[in-house]
Tab-separated table of C-alpha atoms in Angstrom:
chain	number	residue	atom	x	y	z
D	1489	MET	CA	4.585	2.152	2.542
D	1490	LEU	CA	5.432	-0.458	-0.081
D	1491	ALA	CA	3.055	-3.401	0.026
D	1492	PRO	CA	2.802	-6.539	-2.118
D	1493	THR	CA	0.404	-6.216	-5.016
D	1494	PRO	CA	-1.476	-9.103	-6.628
D	1495	LEU	CA	-0.369	-10.030	-10.136
D	1496	GLU	CA	-2.715	-9.427	-13.010
D	1497	GLY	CA	-3.690	-12.440	-15.096
D	1498	SER	CA	-2.862	-16.088	-14.464
D	1499	ALA	CA	-0.302	-17.033	-11.823
D	1500	GLN	CA	0.247	-20.412	-13.455
D	1501	HIS	CA	3.488	-20.981	-15.356
D	1502	PRO	CA	2.544	-22.039	-18.913
D	1503	ARG	CA	4.534	-25.324	-18.727
D	1504	ILE	CA	3.835	-26.363	-15.117
D	1505	PRO	CA	0.311	-27.374	-14.112
D	1506	GLU	CA	-0.862	-25.636	-10.930
D	1507	SER	CA	-1.460	-29.057	-9.336
D	1508	ALA	CA	2.304	-29.783	-9.634
D	1509	THR	CA	3.316	-26.723	-7.585
D	1510	GLY	CA	2.124	-28.151	-4.268
D	1511	TYR	CA	0.032	-25.068	-3.606
D	1512	PRO	CA	-3.764	-24.975	-3.460
D	1513	ALA	CA	-5.462	-24.222	-6.775
D	1514	GLY	CA	-6.286	-20.563	-7.248
D	1515	GLY	CA	-3.639	-19.411	-4.748
D	1516	ARG	CA	-2.574	-15.785	-4.918
D	1517	TRP	CA	0.789	-14.708	-6.210
D	1518	LEU	CA	2.179	-11.394	-5.065
D	1519	ARG	CA	4.556	-8.974	-6.726
D	1520	LEU	CA	6.766	-7.827	-3.891
D	1521	PRO	CA	8.384	-4.439	-3.431
D	1522	GLN	CA	11.745	-4.339	-5.218
D	1523	ARG	CA	14.571	-3.273	-2.932
D	1524	ARG	CA	18.159	-4.232	-3.669
D	1525	LEU	CA	20.985	-3.518	-1.290
D	1526	ALA	CA	23.952	-2.141	-3.178
D	1527	VAL	CA	27.414	-2.026	-1.660
D	1528	ASP	CA	30.060	0.403	-2.873
D	1529	PRO	CA	33.232	-1.759	-3.006
D	1530	ALA	CA	35.540	1.173	-2.378
D	1531	THR	CA	33.815	2.613	0.703
D	1532	GLY	CA	31.546	-0.203	1.950
D	1533	THR	CA	28.638	2.243	1.826
D	1534	LEU	CA	25.214	0.608	1.649
D	1535	SER	CA	22.393	1.993	-0.447
D	1536	ILE	CA	18.938	0.760	-1.403
D	1537	ASP	CA	17.963	0.671	-5.062
D	1538	ASP	CA	14.196	0.561	-5.671
D	1539	SER	CA	14.434	0.248	-9.462
D	1540	GLY	CA	14.254	-2.902	-11.536
D	1541	ALA	CA	11.964	-5.885	-11.762
D	1542	ALA	CA	10.180	-6.995	-8.604
D	1543	PRO	CA	10.203	-10.641	-7.549
D	1544	THR	CA	6.964	-12.626	-7.477
D	1545	CYS	CA	6.143	-15.041	-4.658
D	1546	SER	CA	3.183	-17.118	-3.567
D	1547	GLU	CA	1.333	-16.327	-0.346
D	1548	PRO	CA	2.202	-19.795	1.096
D	1549	TRP	CA	5.932	-19.147	0.514
D	1550	ILE	CA	5.725	-15.795	2.292
D	1551	ALA	CA	3.920	-17.423	5.228
D	1552	ARG	CA	6.488	-20.261	5.497
D	1553	THR	CA	9.544	-17.994	5.460
D	1554	ARG	CA	7.976	-15.551	7.933
D	1555	VAL	CA	9.396	-12.605	6.025
D	1556	CYS	CA	7.593	-9.306	6.443
D	1557	THR	CA	7.505	-8.158	2.836
D	1558	GLU	CA	7.598	-4.492	3.839
D	1559	ASN	CA	10.969	-4.944	5.559
D	1560	PHE	CA	12.969	-7.060	3.161
D	1561	ALA	CA	15.641	-6.281	0.635
D	1562	LEU	CA	17.647	-8.395	-1.797
D	1563	LEU	CA	21.422	-8.681	-1.799
D	1564	GLU	CA	23.629	-10.569	-4.240
D	1565	ALA	CA	26.172	-12.668	-2.339
D	1566	GLN	CA	29.821	-11.920	-3.060
D	1567	GLY	CA	32.649	-14.399	-2.552
D	1568	ASP	CA	32.784	-17.967	-1.264
D	1569	THR	CA	33.109	-17.533	2.507
D	1570	MET	CA	29.613	-18.975	3.134
D	1571	ALA	CA	29.853	-21.813	0.576
D	1572	PRO	CA	28.414	-24.326	0.110
D	1573	LEU	CA	25.281	-22.894	1.782
D	1574	ILE	CA	25.540	-19.486	0.095
D	1575	ARG	CA	27.573	-19.246	-3.095
D	1576	HIS	CA	28.887	-16.275	-5.048
D	1577	GLY	CA	25.995	-14.742	-6.991
D	1578	ASP	CA	23.194	-16.225	-4.856
D	1579	LEU	CA	20.338	-13.867	-4.114
D	1580	LEU	CA	19.760	-13.300	-0.397
D	1581	VAL	CA	16.495	-12.113	1.116
D	1582	VAL	CA	17.467	-9.814	4.003
D	1583	ASP	CA	14.901	-8.948	6.677
D	1584	LEU	CA	15.977	-5.393	7.517
D	1585	ASN	CA	13.740	-5.325	10.586
D	1586	ASP	CA	15.181	-8.467	12.207
D	1587	ARG	CA	18.469	-7.461	13.821
D	1588	GLU	CA	18.196	-9.326	17.114
D	1589	ILE	CA	21.008	-11.822	17.369
D	1590	ALA	CA	19.805	-15.415	17.385
D	1591	ASP	CA	22.515	-18.030	17.855
D	1592	GLY	CA	23.464	-19.658	14.576
D	1593	ALA	CA	21.252	-17.450	12.399
D	1594	ILE	CA	22.739	-15.876	9.285
D	1595	PHE	CA	22.887	-12.101	9.125
D	1596	VAL	CA	24.209	-9.477	6.758
D	1597	VAL	CA	26.642	-7.339	8.745
D	1598	ARG	CA	28.955	-4.426	8.139
D	1599	TYR	CA	32.272	-5.301	9.727
D	1600	GLY	CA	35.864	-4.366	8.974
D	1601	GLY	CA	34.819	-1.892	6.271
D	1602	ALA	CA	32.876	-4.507	4.289
D	1603	VAL	CA	29.370	-5.889	4.094
D	1604	ARG	CA	29.318	-9.649	4.646
D	1605	SER	CA	26.932	-12.511	5.338
D	1606	ARG	CA	27.886	-14.494	8.459
D	1607	ARG	CA	26.478	-16.883	11.018
D	1608	ILE	CA	26.513	-15.116	14.348
D	1609	ASP	CA	26.892	-16.756	17.725
D	1610	LEU	CA	26.462	-14.742	20.911
D	1611	ARG	CA	28.850	-15.758	23.685
D	1612	TYR	CA	28.031	-15.710	27.400
D	1613	ASP	CA	30.110	-12.540	27.894
D	1614	GLY	CA	28.283	-10.623	25.127
D	1615	SER	CA	31.041	-10.990	22.553
D	1616	LEU	CA	30.188	-12.222	19.066
D	1617	ILE	CA	31.561	-14.983	16.906
D	1618	LEU	CA	31.234	-14.225	13.190
D	1619	ARG	CA	31.343	-17.589	11.465
D	1620	CYS	CA	31.795	-18.591	7.828
D	1621	GLU	CA	30.477	-21.875	6.482
D	1622	ASP	CA	33.901	-22.699	5.010
D	1623	GLN	CA	35.677	-23.119	8.370
D	1624	ALA	CA	38.794	-24.654	6.812
D	1625	ARG	CA	39.611	-21.550	4.786
D	1626	TYR	CA	37.940	-18.826	6.867
D	1627	PRO	CA	38.359	-19.139	10.647
D	1628	ASP	CA	35.908	-17.625	13.127
D	1629	GLU	CA	36.264	-13.949	13.945
D	1630	LEU	CA	35.781	-13.016	17.585
D	1631	VAL	CA	34.396	-9.540	18.278
D	1632	PRO	CA	34.836	-8.592	21.953
D	1633	LEU	CA	31.898	-6.953	23.734
D	1634	ALA	CA	33.881	-3.687	24.025
D	1635	ASP	CA	34.213	-3.510	20.207
D	1636	ARG	CA	30.830	-4.914	19.253
D	1637	ASP	CA	28.768	-1.728	18.967
D	1638	ARG	CA	31.597	0.285	17.385
D	1639	HIS	CA	32.695	-2.245	14.775
D	1640	VAL	CA	29.697	-4.439	13.923
D	1641	GLN	CA	26.485	-3.157	12.377
D	1642	ILE	CA	23.799	-5.786	11.865
D	1643	ILE	CA	21.909	-4.976	8.658
D	1644	GLY	CA	19.353	-7.810	8.904
D	1645	ARG	CA	18.732	-11.543	9.146
D	1646	VAL	CA	18.862	-13.774	6.057
D	1647	PRO	CA	15.878	-16.147	6.173
D	1648	TRP	CA	16.158	-17.337	2.580
D	1649	ARG	CA	18.466	-17.476	-0.425
D	1650	ALA	CA	18.149	-18.481	-4.055
D	1651	GLY	CA	20.893	-19.742	-6.307
D	1652	ALA	CA	21.820	-21.875	-9.256
D	1653	ILE	CA	21.930	-25.634	-8.933
């Protein structure tokens, strides 16, 4: 089991006083397990890469986002279908254990041979609406109940993203 490990040394950034972070003095910073979702563009196959540098987060941040650190992975957003909320190159935190559809939540899904981030709405009849943020350019996709389990695989919920300003 991969668990967060405390960082050695000072958690304080050399140019930002700890009092300016908004967190209590002496708070713990954790180095989280590094898991990146990789998507093969030709086949849409998903793989998890455990190599590379691990992100570091404060305990208060982890508590606020309600992300179980043992079940998350990182995915780099591709394309502009979820702009302006999620832009090309943003880093998504994906909770691999949270696959229960919650109306309006953002999930990473495998659909139509590709891995995508979409808002998902569950309709009264069990069908799904896969929704992009850019509604003008990317209309909703309706997935009938009969096709849902065969054509849509929910990878996990996206509780957080990071990107350039």
